[in-house]
Amino acid sequence: EAEPDQAVMVARAAEEAAVEQRWLVFAPGEALAPELGAGLAQMGIQPLPVYAGERFEALAAGGYRLAPNALADYQALSHALAGHPLDGVLFLWETAGAAAAPQLGEADAPTSRSLLYLAQTLLSAPRATPLRLWVATRGAQALAERPAAAGFSDAPLWGLGRALRRELTTLECRLLDLDPNAPLTELLLELGQPGEEMEVAFSGGQRYVPRLQRIAPELPERRRFHSNASYLITGGLGGVGLLVAQWLVARGARSLILLGRHGAQSADAEQLAALRQGAAQITIVAADVGDYDTLATALTTALAGLPPLRGVIHSVGVLHDAVLAGQEWESFRRVLQPKLAGAWNLHRFTRAMALDFMLLFSSVASLFGTPGQTNHAAANAYLDSFAAYRRGLGLPCLSINWGAWAEAGAAAQRGLEQRLAGSGIEMIDTASGLRALELAMASGEAQVAMSPADWSKIGPAIGAEFTRLFDELLITTTASVTLSEAAQAREVDIVTQLREASSSRRHPLLLDYIEGCIAKTLRLAEPQVDHDQRLFDIGLDSLMAIEVRTRLQNAFGSDLPTTLLFDYPTIRKLADYLFDQVLHLREPSAVTPPPEAEAVTDEDLLGIEQLSDEDASALLMEALQEI
């Protein structure tokens, strides 16, 4: 029997709609597309359109207009909707796909900024149940039917959305990539019949979902690089950049350009000397890769006396972590700029050159999302799609999603390998990383991930929606256990103990349990933490705060605020809050009001700038600890 067409399926979904729902629809243009409005109405959804404008205003015809770059306008929208609960939000403010791409280097990533502000506003409105947030792009993902990803300029929304899903239990964030040449029927169909998949893409009438696939481990013949060519490494003075430089020289390269914002002052003199002893000519260039004019001038000058450029490795990056409530656009943009504008500027400068390769060093953060790293996930998701875009132009490009390197950057400095023991995550040693780099370059793919791990352990820790990403990597069926199921199996004892304990024993028992959670998160050998000491003063950071909150949510089966550890920054204050407001174990007459939130400092939000990708990946690996 033939499958019913999409129109019939949408109509069928509409018939199954139970009650009318209220959804905000961030719609492009000046009016809601007729087919979208009619389709939503058929499904029992009352759309409240939101259009881009110069200032916030309520429209006489219904809906609102606001300035996309003004956080105050989103807050005004939230106030206007107070008392009128929403069932969902549909974000359709994608840019104009490929037509907007050439301006990206100078633009301000408008859709990322809008989604950031929207998420922060939704976070501030308390809810009893998760709010559905659907984010739609057009052609931002590379597919078998559409390998070029012409709408790559909106790919950061996918990284941002994945990180939101990991950090916020109050948002059910789904990501859709629509066919640029198809009507909105696909969107309506998915909206009317949502399944378990949180990420779906459409092309040529086909529906796609993301899955990781293993690459055959056989290495090709030993790669050789031209002795009469030059090779550029941005971030080339950092730990991984210098390792790759040594690899290039060992494989025959004799002219390297190492680019960094601060030039030779940040270089490792011994490593540079070793490179030069390998008969390599090392040219150090100080330039901002995100500034095209500065970059083009510096590279043109450097190349004037060198062999022609034949390869580019873009490994520069900036990190500025913070929980969602603490993310400010300027720091968010500083993370995006070297990735987005840097990749685009390198493309502009080299597109007329006969390059053998362009490698973009991305991060596994863009695949899984990372709590506290919405900006980093967004920036690297752009690189992943940009690689497909370049290849669609017939130009070489490969994006590599790296995990944490063991012998370079923050991973080595912070003793991360020991802290990851037993979690299923392994560090990338130098030899394995360079072998993986060679394999990736020979794979013919536009995107390859490198993060050695026991996926059966990591999958359940990340969550069911990400576990499906590993379906083809998992060997045992135990890996299909969801995060909540695994957590309930581990943590049911504390709930039972609290319920069965005497009233005088319950609060001390909860204090001990929270102390154990903090000690486990801080990787302390002994769970001895002063119950009245501020946790951020003993080493807790924003990513760890999210980890503690997740542990407690899993243990008690309750959604907790993302600012939990900032509002209750000591073990005693946290225990009092959970005891009174979440577990309701204290007698009503003894319940005390929650304390006022303490001011959140920059140190609490872990503001770390000018770090390389290996440092960012190191923090990611900590966030992916089994919780």
XYZ file of C-alpha atoms in Angstrom:
627
model
C 0.000 0.000 0.000
C 1.373 3.408 -0.912
C 2.361 5.808 1.848
C -0.065 8.754 2.257
C 1.281 12.032 0.985
C 2.450 14.735 3.367
C -0.718 16.819 3.112
C -2.809 13.826 4.201
C -0.440 13.131 7.082
C -0.595 16.747 8.261
C -4.387 16.633 8.123
C -4.369 13.391 10.074
C -2.115 14.948 12.715
C -4.475 17.919 12.915
C -7.422 15.639 13.604
C -5.517 14.145 16.527
C -4.837 17.554 18.121
C -6.417 17.579 21.570
C -6.757 21.180 22.737
C -5.716 24.548 21.398
C -2.155 25.469 22.285
C -0.395 28.833 22.331
C 2.942 28.995 20.517
C 5.255 31.929 19.900
C 6.378 31.852 16.271
C 9.482 33.891 15.429
C 8.574 34.415 11.797
C 10.718 35.960 9.049
C 9.334 38.855 7.050
C 6.400 41.070 7.934
C 3.625 38.487 8.052
C 3.109 34.880 8.998
C 3.274 32.668 5.910
C -0.334 31.692 5.046
C 0.450 27.986 4.767
C 2.188 28.057 8.141
C -0.639 29.883 9.893
C -3.267 27.610 8.363
C -1.286 24.468 9.163
C -0.757 25.469 12.781
C -4.419 26.317 13.164
C -5.363 22.894 11.797
C -3.227 21.313 14.504
C -4.939 23.284 17.234
C -2.066 25.725 17.678
C -2.753 29.421 18.135
C 0.347 31.158 16.707
C 1.537 34.405 18.271
C 3.904 35.773 15.614
C 7.040 37.712 16.517
C 8.682 39.788 13.781
C 12.022 41.592 13.648
C 11.792 45.366 13.970
C 13.449 48.407 15.484
C 11.787 48.268 18.913
C 9.359 46.237 20.957
C 5.667 46.755 20.251
C 2.416 44.826 20.404
C 0.732 44.710 17.016
C -2.915 45.584 16.531
C -3.399 42.552 14.269
C -1.956 40.279 16.953
C 1.597 39.293 17.742
C 4.646 41.391 18.473
C 7.639 43.100 16.936
C 11.024 43.467 18.612
C 14.626 44.411 17.890
C 16.540 41.113 17.452
C 19.704 42.442 19.112
C 18.046 44.016 22.163
C 17.813 41.750 25.220
C 15.436 44.250 26.834
C 12.927 43.652 24.029
C 12.854 39.916 24.749
C 12.293 40.698 28.398
C 9.472 43.059 27.432
C 7.932 40.257 25.401
C 8.116 37.979 28.433
C 6.327 40.584 30.550
C 3.656 41.008 27.898
C 2.996 37.268 27.984
C 2.887 37.054 31.779
C -0.234 35.244 32.886
C -0.674 33.632 29.464
C 1.317 30.377 29.548
C 2.945 29.131 26.374
C 3.005 25.567 25.120
C 5.865 26.034 22.703
C 8.138 28.336 20.723
C 8.960 27.991 17.034
C 12.126 29.839 16.004
C 12.183 30.482 12.245
C 14.502 33.466 12.094
C 17.036 31.758 9.879
C 19.058 33.964 7.558
C 18.812 33.864 3.777
C 21.042 30.802 3.402
C 23.853 31.014 0.883
C 22.941 34.560 -0.113
C 24.065 35.775 3.319
C 27.286 33.764 3.466
C 29.713 36.306 1.932
C 28.821 38.867 4.606
C 29.309 36.512 7.532
C 32.833 37.626 8.281
C 31.606 41.128 9.025
C 28.163 40.277 10.407
C 27.240 39.839 14.046
C 25.829 36.279 13.889
C 22.303 37.696 14.247
C 20.387 34.451 14.590
C 22.736 33.113 17.270
C 22.318 36.310 19.243
C 18.543 36.152 18.909
C 18.365 32.522 20.029
C 20.677 33.227 22.961
C 18.470 36.087 24.147
C 15.326 34.048 23.597
C 16.679 31.121 25.636
C 17.780 33.406 28.465
C 14.321 34.982 28.553
C 12.568 31.621 28.564
C 14.881 30.515 31.364
C 13.751 33.395 33.564
C 10.087 32.336 33.393
C 9.412 29.471 35.872
C 7.512 26.485 34.514
C 6.126 23.274 35.943
C 6.786 21.333 32.728
C 9.477 21.684 30.017
C 8.722 24.204 27.281
C 8.995 22.954 23.711
C 11.466 24.989 21.662
C 11.753 24.132 17.972
C 14.606 25.746 16.035
C 14.428 25.529 12.243
C 17.137 26.255 9.676
C 17.291 25.769 5.901
C 20.155 23.859 4.328
C 22.464 24.296 7.316
C 23.344 20.591 7.491
C 25.206 18.498 4.932
C 23.189 15.472 3.784
C 23.634 12.701 1.250
C 21.101 14.427 -1.025
C 22.491 17.882 -0.258
C 26.211 17.668 0.593
C 27.079 21.349 0.157
C 25.267 22.855 3.225
C 24.616 26.136 1.423
C 22.846 27.509 4.508
C 25.928 26.972 6.693
C 25.716 30.485 8.145
C 22.945 29.271 10.482
C 24.771 26.118 11.590
C 25.759 27.767 14.920
C 22.107 27.428 15.932
C 22.581 23.646 15.970
C 25.551 23.763 18.321
C 23.788 26.296 20.513
C 20.607 24.201 20.554
C 22.502 21.040 21.527
C 24.167 22.855 24.407
C 20.818 24.269 25.545
C 19.367 20.776 25.585
C 22.217 19.577 27.795
C 22.110 22.519 30.173
C 18.396 23.261 30.537
C 15.879 20.668 31.611
C 13.204 23.349 31.307
C 13.567 23.393 27.520
C 12.815 20.550 25.138
C 14.946 21.842 22.291
C 14.425 20.188 18.895
C 16.417 21.063 15.783
C 15.041 20.901 12.247
C 16.898 21.559 9.008
C 14.427 22.108 6.194
C 14.931 21.678 2.479
C 15.661 25.162 1.052
C 13.546 24.322 -2.014
C 10.544 22.809 -0.230
C 7.460 24.388 1.372
C 6.812 24.301 5.109
C 4.904 21.018 4.910
C 7.903 19.162 6.364
C 7.939 21.455 9.371
C 4.218 21.021 9.975
C 4.453 17.274 9.619
C 7.268 16.997 12.160
C 5.526 19.419 14.504
C 2.323 17.426 14.331
C 3.928 14.039 14.883
C 7.065 14.519 16.977
C 8.960 11.307 17.607
C 11.940 10.485 19.774
C 14.463 12.088 17.439
C 15.492 15.551 18.625
C 17.323 16.426 15.395
C 15.853 15.934 11.936
C 16.829 17.190 8.478
C 14.946 17.051 5.175
C 16.115 17.001 1.594
C 14.471 15.828 -1.609
C 11.466 14.506 0.277
C 13.685 12.335 2.502
C 13.937 12.551 6.291
C 17.382 12.227 7.890
C 18.606 11.803 11.473
C 22.240 12.085 12.690
C 24.338 9.001 13.439
C 28.068 8.554 13.969
C 29.769 5.904 11.862
C 33.139 4.310 12.495
C 35.909 4.843 9.926
C 38.025 1.823 9.026
C 41.184 1.974 11.171
C 43.634 1.055 8.397
C 46.016 3.916 7.785
C 46.942 4.883 4.230
C 50.508 5.057 3.048
C 52.643 7.488 4.958
C 51.634 10.997 3.861
C 54.347 13.270 2.546
C 54.200 17.040 2.271
C 55.873 19.177 -0.376
C 59.294 20.539 0.445
C 58.711 23.366 -2.047
C 55.406 24.528 -0.544
C 54.313 26.551 2.480
C 51.778 25.453 5.109
C 49.827 27.801 7.399
C 48.714 26.932 10.933
C 46.492 29.428 12.757
C 46.918 28.946 16.476
C 50.238 27.488 15.420
C 52.027 28.634 18.564
C 49.712 26.691 20.883
C 50.246 23.173 22.196
C 48.422 21.177 19.515
C 49.454 23.640 16.804
C 53.127 23.000 17.535
C 52.569 19.227 17.633
C 51.015 19.396 14.176
C 53.865 21.612 12.993
C 56.383 18.978 14.118
C 54.377 16.329 12.279
C 54.404 18.364 9.074
C 58.176 18.816 9.273
C 58.682 15.114 9.976
C 56.694 14.367 6.818
C 58.712 16.607 4.534
C 57.327 20.148 4.976
C 60.073 22.773 4.953
C 58.196 26.078 5.130
C 55.690 26.717 7.924
C 53.767 29.873 8.749
C 52.676 29.875 12.401
C 50.029 32.511 13.015
C 48.985 33.792 16.429
C 47.379 36.923 17.749
C 50.442 37.852 19.817
C 53.197 36.477 17.617
C 56.491 35.103 18.917
C 55.953 36.236 22.503
C 53.592 33.294 23.054
C 55.857 30.773 21.310
C 57.724 27.891 22.925
C 61.359 28.693 22.122
C 62.579 25.108 22.537
C 59.918 23.689 20.247
C 60.584 26.340 17.616
C 64.287 25.586 17.798
C 63.554 21.885 17.312
C 61.477 22.677 14.230
C 64.268 24.755 12.741
C 66.765 21.995 13.450
C 64.579 19.808 11.266
C 65.639 22.065 8.359
C 62.304 23.908 8.388
C 61.914 27.599 7.686
C 59.561 28.925 10.386
C 57.764 32.211 9.744
C 55.868 33.623 12.722
C 53.016 35.988 11.913
C 51.166 38.129 14.462
C 47.639 38.810 13.211
C 43.986 38.526 14.165
C 42.494 35.836 11.938
C 39.068 37.393 12.469
C 40.112 40.688 10.837
C 40.342 40.127 7.087
C 42.337 43.228 6.159
C 44.938 42.590 8.870
C 45.119 38.906 8.036
C 45.422 39.412 4.284
C 48.138 42.040 4.670
C 50.166 39.923 7.099
C 49.929 36.737 5.027
C 50.643 38.488 1.748
C 53.786 39.980 3.274
C 54.878 36.663 4.749
C 54.317 34.700 1.545
C 56.221 37.191 -0.618
C 59.497 35.389 -0.006
C 58.167 31.870 0.546
C 57.071 28.941 -1.605
C 53.360 28.958 -2.596
C 50.777 28.114 0.043
C 49.491 24.547 -0.368
C 47.762 23.786 2.957
C 45.923 25.532 5.808
C 45.187 24.267 9.320
C 42.779 26.490 11.272
C 43.225 25.562 14.947
C 42.783 28.901 16.699
C 40.040 29.370 19.254
C 38.843 31.377 22.253
C 37.008 30.031 25.282
C 34.732 31.950 27.642
C 32.523 29.561 29.598
C 29.443 30.511 31.574
C 26.073 29.064 32.447
C 23.321 30.348 30.179
C 22.103 32.984 32.633
C 25.617 34.434 32.772
C 26.339 34.499 29.029
C 26.762 38.026 27.692
C 26.757 38.683 23.990
C 30.172 40.344 23.816
C 31.907 37.360 25.405
C 29.750 35.023 23.307
C 30.793 36.880 20.163
C 34.493 36.745 21.120
C 34.231 32.964 21.017
C 32.421 32.974 17.668
C 34.678 35.490 15.924
C 37.919 33.518 15.447
C 35.991 30.442 14.322
C 33.339 32.013 12.093
C 35.128 35.045 10.716
C 38.481 33.242 10.832
C 37.330 30.351 8.645
C 35.561 32.699 6.248
C 38.596 34.995 5.987
C 40.917 32.070 5.276
C 38.475 30.952 2.598
C 38.431 34.415 1.040
C 42.213 34.692 1.072
C 42.917 31.251 -0.400
C 39.995 30.446 -2.706
C 41.992 31.296 -5.828
C 44.978 29.236 -4.627
C 45.612 25.594 -5.462
C 45.432 24.226 -1.922
C 45.903 20.533 -1.263
C 43.929 20.759 1.976
C 42.215 23.043 4.476
C 41.722 21.528 7.943
C 39.356 23.102 10.462
C 40.019 21.995 14.041
C 36.568 21.715 15.575
C 35.504 20.103 18.848
C 33.243 17.261 19.969
C 31.363 20.029 21.800
C 29.527 20.783 18.561
C 28.283 17.181 18.347
C 27.102 16.686 21.918
C 26.582 20.206 23.182
C 28.241 21.091 26.461
C 26.704 22.635 29.576
C 28.237 26.065 30.051
C 29.676 26.140 26.523
C 26.807 27.320 24.347
C 29.180 29.716 22.557
C 31.901 27.124 21.959
C 29.401 24.550 20.670
C 27.879 27.146 18.337
C 31.247 28.234 16.948
C 32.408 24.703 16.174
C 29.074 23.668 14.649
C 29.709 26.435 12.123
C 33.073 24.930 11.178
C 31.453 21.538 10.618
C 28.948 22.906 8.111
C 31.374 25.364 6.548
C 33.631 22.469 5.551
C 30.750 20.965 3.578
C 30.017 24.341 1.976
C 33.607 24.716 0.751
C 33.633 21.200 -0.640
C 30.426 22.029 -2.490
C 32.416 24.719 -4.281
C 34.961 22.131 -5.355
C 37.516 23.314 -2.781
C 39.238 21.027 -0.259
C 38.084 21.217 3.365
C 37.778 18.921 6.373
C 36.420 19.649 9.851
C 37.810 17.467 12.666
C 35.894 17.241 15.951
C 38.715 16.700 18.455
C 38.457 15.446 22.002
C 41.106 16.333 24.634
C 44.805 15.877 23.885
C 46.761 14.276 26.747
C 50.155 15.895 26.209
C 49.266 19.467 25.318
C 47.188 22.317 26.701
C 44.895 22.288 29.713
C 44.367 18.539 29.680
C 47.980 17.826 30.610
C 48.282 20.765 32.994
C 45.177 19.891 35.023
C 45.864 16.176 35.391
C 42.678 15.410 33.509
C 43.633 11.860 32.593
C 43.460 10.704 36.195
C 40.188 12.527 36.788
C 38.634 10.799 33.789
C 39.657 7.323 34.933
C 36.677 4.982 34.897
C 34.399 7.380 33.044
C 34.857 5.693 29.661
C 36.618 8.744 28.223
C 40.207 8.423 27.078
C 42.706 11.127 26.291
C 44.248 11.530 22.855
C 47.948 10.776 23.109
C 50.174 12.502 20.572
C 50.921 9.422 18.475
C 47.252 8.401 18.257
C 46.156 11.947 17.509
C 48.568 12.339 14.633
C 47.630 8.920 13.221
C 43.980 9.944 13.447
C 44.805 13.212 11.693
C 46.391 11.325 8.815
C 43.469 8.923 8.616
C 40.995 11.797 8.641
C 42.827 13.529 5.796
C 42.679 10.334 3.730
C 39.027 9.573 4.544
C 37.494 11.746 1.855
C 34.931 12.980 4.390
C 33.983 16.571 5.111
C 33.725 15.925 8.861
C 35.442 13.406 11.139
C 35.319 13.096 14.949
C 38.261 11.888 17.040
C 37.561 11.112 20.691
C 38.676 7.681 21.929
C 36.174 6.360 24.435
C 34.023 3.515 25.654
C 30.797 4.805 24.126
C 28.677 2.348 26.071
C 29.636 4.247 29.243
C 29.471 7.750 27.846
C 26.151 7.431 26.026
C 23.986 6.943 29.119
C 25.779 9.790 30.880
C 25.031 12.282 28.122
C 21.366 11.413 27.660
C 19.026 9.301 25.575
C 18.738 11.783 22.711
C 22.525 11.769 22.315
C 22.829 8.038 22.900
C 20.978 7.503 19.613
C 23.860 9.331 17.929
C 26.072 6.409 18.960
C 23.764 3.604 17.798
C 26.246 2.251 15.276
C 29.188 2.537 17.677
C 27.682 0.693 20.618
C 28.416 -2.972 21.007
C 26.309 -4.004 23.991
C 22.621 -3.436 24.498
C 23.272 -1.996 27.952
C 24.267 1.255 26.292
C 20.645 1.919 25.416
C 19.814 2.602 29.065
C 18.750 6.226 29.294
C 20.289 8.780 31.601
C 17.221 8.922 33.825
C 16.953 5.137 34.061
C 20.623 4.746 34.898
C 20.445 7.558 37.409
C 17.361 6.159 39.106
C 19.043 2.767 39.418
C 22.079 4.403 41.059
C 20.375 6.977 43.227
C 17.137 5.400 44.450
C 18.833 4.490 47.759
C 19.109 8.113 48.990
C 15.419 8.767 48.391
C 14.500 5.578 50.242
C 16.879 6.390 53.073
C 15.433 9.869 53.528
C 11.842 8.643 53.541
C 12.572 5.834 55.994
C 14.885 7.779 58.322
C 13.661 9.354 61.543
C 12.817 13.049 61.340
C 15.917 13.984 63.341
C 18.190 12.001 61.027
C 16.907 13.224 57.661
C 18.628 16.597 57.441
C 22.095 15.289 58.487
C 21.661 12.448 55.996
C 20.928 14.935 53.207
C 23.940 17.051 54.206
C 26.199 14.005 53.965
C 24.755 13.030 50.607
C 25.275 16.504 49.109
C 28.795 16.607 50.538
C 29.488 13.342 48.727
C 28.139 14.766 45.444
C 30.366 17.825 45.778
C 33.409 15.719 46.629
C 32.756 13.436 43.661
C 32.396 16.391 41.311
C 35.596 18.006 42.632
C 37.309 14.590 42.465
C 38.338 14.771 46.120
C 39.869 11.673 47.663
C 37.875 12.183 50.873
C 34.364 13.711 51.041
C 35.278 16.317 53.644
C 33.897 19.715 52.703
C 32.943 22.461 55.161
C 29.152 22.696 55.019
C 29.285 26.488 55.402
C 32.144 27.210 52.994
C 31.298 28.848 49.688
C 31.720 26.116 47.058
C 33.135 28.429 44.393
C 35.946 29.243 46.825
C 37.120 25.620 46.941
C 37.356 24.966 43.200
C 33.801 24.554 41.922
C 33.268 26.214 38.533
C 30.196 26.802 36.379
C 30.476 23.496 34.512
C 30.823 21.602 37.774
C 27.815 23.494 39.146
C 25.756 22.111 36.276
C 27.121 18.637 36.981
C 26.077 18.851 40.647
C 22.627 20.087 39.678
C 22.241 17.174 37.260
C 23.289 14.683 39.925
C 20.677 16.064 42.305
C 17.964 16.150 39.643
C 18.633 12.510 38.853
C 18.617 11.584 42.519
C 15.361 13.295 43.466
C 13.463 13.306 40.187
C 12.813 17.045 40.259
C 13.771 19.849 37.884
C 16.093 22.280 39.625
C 16.991 25.831 38.566
C 20.099 26.239 36.418
C 21.360 28.821 38.933
C 20.995 26.345 41.822
C 24.608 26.529 43.058
C 24.712 30.295 42.607
C 21.496 30.762 44.618
C 22.570 28.271 47.310
C 26.391 28.341 47.234
C 27.138 26.284 50.373
C 26.275 22.703 51.237
C 24.098 23.810 54.157
C 22.109 26.355 52.133
C 21.686 23.827 49.344
C 20.513 21.147 51.777
C 18.027 23.538 53.398
C 16.557 24.424 50.016
C 16.226 20.806 48.905
C 14.884 19.728 52.280
C 12.202 22.433 52.408
C 11.313 23.328 48.815
C 11.968 20.140 46.833
C 11.641 17.160 49.159
C 9.173 18.854 51.556
C 10.564 16.936 54.509
C 10.377 19.705 57.125
C 7.244 20.379 59.109
C 5.303 23.282 57.503
C 5.727 25.511 60.558
C 9.509 25.128 60.371
C 9.957 25.944 56.703
C 12.174 28.982 56.168
C 12.073 31.185 53.062
C 14.850 30.672 50.510
C 17.832 33.031 50.890
C 18.468 35.836 48.482
C 20.736 34.812 45.642
C 24.347 35.849 46.096
C 25.941 37.990 43.456
C 27.545 35.951 40.693
C 31.122 37.009 40.035
C 33.128 36.715 36.856
C 35.210 34.031 38.554
C 32.078 32.002 39.244
C 31.160 32.099 35.574
C 34.578 30.778 34.626
C 35.449 33.551 32.216
C 38.466 32.101 30.403
C 39.603 33.820 27.256
C 42.287 33.316 24.643
C 42.505 29.552 25.135
C 43.105 27.086 22.353
C 40.739 24.331 21.264
C 42.587 21.682 23.229
C 41.858 23.701 26.380
C 38.215 23.958 25.375
C 38.072 20.237 24.683
C 39.626 19.538 28.073
C 36.792 21.378 29.784
C 34.320 19.526 27.600
C 35.715 16.181 28.683
C 35.222 17.161 32.303
C 31.609 18.058 31.556
C 31.052 14.671 29.922
C 31.934 12.800 33.119
C 29.429 10.088 33.913
C 26.892 11.670 36.195
